[in-house]
GROMACS .gro file of C-alpha atoms in nm:
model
  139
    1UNK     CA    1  -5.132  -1.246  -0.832
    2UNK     CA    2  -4.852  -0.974  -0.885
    3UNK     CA    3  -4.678  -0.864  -0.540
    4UNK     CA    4  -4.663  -0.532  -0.424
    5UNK     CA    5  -4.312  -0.386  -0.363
    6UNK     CA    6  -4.225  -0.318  -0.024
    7UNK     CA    7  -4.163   0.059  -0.011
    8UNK     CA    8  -3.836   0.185   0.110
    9UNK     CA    9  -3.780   0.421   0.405
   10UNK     CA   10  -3.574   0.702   0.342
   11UNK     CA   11  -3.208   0.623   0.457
   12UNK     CA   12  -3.246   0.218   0.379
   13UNK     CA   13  -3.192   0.297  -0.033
   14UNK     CA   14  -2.878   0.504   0.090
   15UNK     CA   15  -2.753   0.169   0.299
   16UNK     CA   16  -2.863  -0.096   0.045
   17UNK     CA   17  -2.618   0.117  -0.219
   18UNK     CA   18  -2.346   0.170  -0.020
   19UNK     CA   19  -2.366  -0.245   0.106
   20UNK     CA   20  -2.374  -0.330  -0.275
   21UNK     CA   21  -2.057  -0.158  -0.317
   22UNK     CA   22  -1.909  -0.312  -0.008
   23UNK     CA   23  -1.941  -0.628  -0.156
   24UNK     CA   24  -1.892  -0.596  -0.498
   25UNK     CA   25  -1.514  -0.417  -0.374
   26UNK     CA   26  -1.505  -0.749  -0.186
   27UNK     CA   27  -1.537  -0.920  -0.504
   28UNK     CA   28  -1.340  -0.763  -0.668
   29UNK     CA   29  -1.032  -0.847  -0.385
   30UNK     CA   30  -1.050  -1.169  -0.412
   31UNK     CA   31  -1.130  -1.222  -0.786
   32UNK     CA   32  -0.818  -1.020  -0.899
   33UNK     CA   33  -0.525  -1.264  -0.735
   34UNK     CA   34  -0.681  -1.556  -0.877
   35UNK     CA   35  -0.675  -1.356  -1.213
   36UNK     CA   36  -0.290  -1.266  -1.155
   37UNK     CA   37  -0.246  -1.651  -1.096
   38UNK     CA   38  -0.410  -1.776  -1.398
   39UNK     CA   39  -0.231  -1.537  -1.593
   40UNK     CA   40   0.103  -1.635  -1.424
   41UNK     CA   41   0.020  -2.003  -1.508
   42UNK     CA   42  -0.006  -1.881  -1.891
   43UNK     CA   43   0.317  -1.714  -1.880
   44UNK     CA   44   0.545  -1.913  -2.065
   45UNK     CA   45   0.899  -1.768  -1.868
   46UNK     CA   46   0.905  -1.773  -1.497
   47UNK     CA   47   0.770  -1.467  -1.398
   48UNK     CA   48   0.451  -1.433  -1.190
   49UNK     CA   49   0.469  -1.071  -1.271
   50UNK     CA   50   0.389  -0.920  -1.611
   51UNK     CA   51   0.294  -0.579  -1.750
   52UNK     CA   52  -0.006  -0.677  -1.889
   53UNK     CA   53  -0.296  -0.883  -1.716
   54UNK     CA   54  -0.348  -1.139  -2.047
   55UNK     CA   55   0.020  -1.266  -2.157
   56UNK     CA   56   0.163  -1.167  -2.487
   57UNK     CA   57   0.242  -1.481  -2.543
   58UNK     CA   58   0.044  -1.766  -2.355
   59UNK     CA   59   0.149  -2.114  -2.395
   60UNK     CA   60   0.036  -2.439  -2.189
   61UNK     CA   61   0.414  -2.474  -2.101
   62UNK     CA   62   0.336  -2.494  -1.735
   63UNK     CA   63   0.054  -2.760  -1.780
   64UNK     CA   64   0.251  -2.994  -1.960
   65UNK     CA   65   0.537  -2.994  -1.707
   66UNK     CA   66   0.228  -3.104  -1.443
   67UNK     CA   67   0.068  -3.345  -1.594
   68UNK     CA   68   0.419  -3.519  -1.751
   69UNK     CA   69   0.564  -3.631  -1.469
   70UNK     CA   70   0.230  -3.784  -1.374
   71UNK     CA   71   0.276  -3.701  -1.002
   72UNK     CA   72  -0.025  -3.500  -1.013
   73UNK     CA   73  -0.326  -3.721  -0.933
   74UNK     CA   74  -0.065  -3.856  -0.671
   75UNK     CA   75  -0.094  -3.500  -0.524
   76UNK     CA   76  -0.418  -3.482  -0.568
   77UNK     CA   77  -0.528  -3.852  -0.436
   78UNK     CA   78  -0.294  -3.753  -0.093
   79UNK     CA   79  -0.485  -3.389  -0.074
   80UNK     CA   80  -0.813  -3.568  -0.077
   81UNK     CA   81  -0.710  -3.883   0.161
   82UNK     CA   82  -0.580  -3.543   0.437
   83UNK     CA   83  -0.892  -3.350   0.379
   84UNK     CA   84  -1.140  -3.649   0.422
   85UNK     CA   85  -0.954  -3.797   0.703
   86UNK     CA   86  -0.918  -3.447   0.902
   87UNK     CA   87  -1.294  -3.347   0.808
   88UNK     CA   88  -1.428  -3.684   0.903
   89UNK     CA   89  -1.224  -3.658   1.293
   90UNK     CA   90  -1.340  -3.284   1.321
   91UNK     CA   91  -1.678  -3.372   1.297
   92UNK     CA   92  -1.660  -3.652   1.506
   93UNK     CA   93  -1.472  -3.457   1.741
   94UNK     CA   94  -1.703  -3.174   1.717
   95UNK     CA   95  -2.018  -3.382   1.756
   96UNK     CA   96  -1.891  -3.594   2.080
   97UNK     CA   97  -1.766  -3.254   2.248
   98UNK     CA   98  -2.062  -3.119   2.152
   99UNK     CA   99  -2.283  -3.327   2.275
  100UNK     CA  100  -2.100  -3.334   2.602
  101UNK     CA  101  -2.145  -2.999   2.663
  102UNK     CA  102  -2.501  -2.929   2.599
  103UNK     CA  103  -2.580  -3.230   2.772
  104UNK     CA  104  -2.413  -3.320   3.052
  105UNK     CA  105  -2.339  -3.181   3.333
  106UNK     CA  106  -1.906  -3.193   3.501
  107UNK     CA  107  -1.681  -2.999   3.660
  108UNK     CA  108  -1.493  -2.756   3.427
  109UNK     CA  109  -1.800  -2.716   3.220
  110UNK     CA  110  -1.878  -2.338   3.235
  111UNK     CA  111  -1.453  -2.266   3.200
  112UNK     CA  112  -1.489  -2.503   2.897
  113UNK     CA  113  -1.702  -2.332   2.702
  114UNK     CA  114  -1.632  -1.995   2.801
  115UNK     CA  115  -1.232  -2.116   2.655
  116UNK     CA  116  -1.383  -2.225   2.347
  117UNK     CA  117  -1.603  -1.885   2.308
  118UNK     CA  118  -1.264  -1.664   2.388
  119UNK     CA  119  -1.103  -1.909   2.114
  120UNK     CA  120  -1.337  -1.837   1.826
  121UNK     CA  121  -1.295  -1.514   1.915
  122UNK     CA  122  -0.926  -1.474   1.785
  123UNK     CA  123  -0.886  -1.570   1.400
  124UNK     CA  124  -0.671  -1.826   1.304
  125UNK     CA  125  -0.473  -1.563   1.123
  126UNK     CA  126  -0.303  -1.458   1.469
  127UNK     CA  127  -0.125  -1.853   1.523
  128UNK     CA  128   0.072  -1.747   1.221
  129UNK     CA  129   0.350  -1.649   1.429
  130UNK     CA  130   0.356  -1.890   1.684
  131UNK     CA  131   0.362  -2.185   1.428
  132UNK     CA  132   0.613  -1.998   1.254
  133UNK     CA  133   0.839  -1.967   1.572
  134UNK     CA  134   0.746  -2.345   1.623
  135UNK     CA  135   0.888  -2.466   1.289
  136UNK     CA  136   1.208  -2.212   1.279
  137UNK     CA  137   1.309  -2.342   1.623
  138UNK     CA  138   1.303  -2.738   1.495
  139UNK     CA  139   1.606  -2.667   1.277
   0.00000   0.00000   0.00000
């Protein structure tokens, strides 16, 4: 059975365009770094800057060096033992507080979660500054 198209009202076609762009521009941001960073990683001198987007001369010079000294899956075993471990105690962190405070009922439950709401609110973006202070003051 073939479905019927769902008709469009007259400013949606407007805001469906204008959203497509939105995103594709968002695309677009955050596709052309990693393209500057691949190309830097082709660059055979040590310049992450280069007139042109593909190198005139790309060499593997970069990925040799990594994988010689054969400290890489070292890197990458201790990147995956810190991820797992701090995922693993987030969620169970998560789940137990959670639990707790849909729940059960104590005293310093409504200033609790409205803390946490007021948290979320700010991006992680903003402790920047203060972990930057943090770590220039242990000198």
């Amino acid at each position: 059975m073939k479905e019927k198209r769902k008709k469009l009202k007259p400013g949606e076609s407007l805001v469906l365009w204008i959203s497509r762009l939105v995103i594709w521009c968002v695309i677009l941001l955050t596709v052309i770094p990693m393209l500057f960073v691949v190309t830097a990683s082709f660059n055979s001198s040590n310049t992450y800057f280069s007139a042109s987007l593909i190198p005139s001369h790309p060499s593997f010079v970069n990925y040799t060096k990594l994988f010689q000294d054969g400290q890489f899956l070292v890197w990458v075993k201790n990147s995956l033992i810190v991820g797992l471990s701090v995922a693993i105690g987030q969620v169970f962190f998560t789940a137990t507080s959670a639990f707790a405070f849909s729940r059960l009922r104590f005293f310093g439950r409504k200033y609790g979660l409205m803390t946490l709401l007021i948290l979320q609110m700010f991006p992680n973006f903003l402790a920047i500054a203060a972990i930057y202070g943090v770590l220039a003051s242990t000198e």
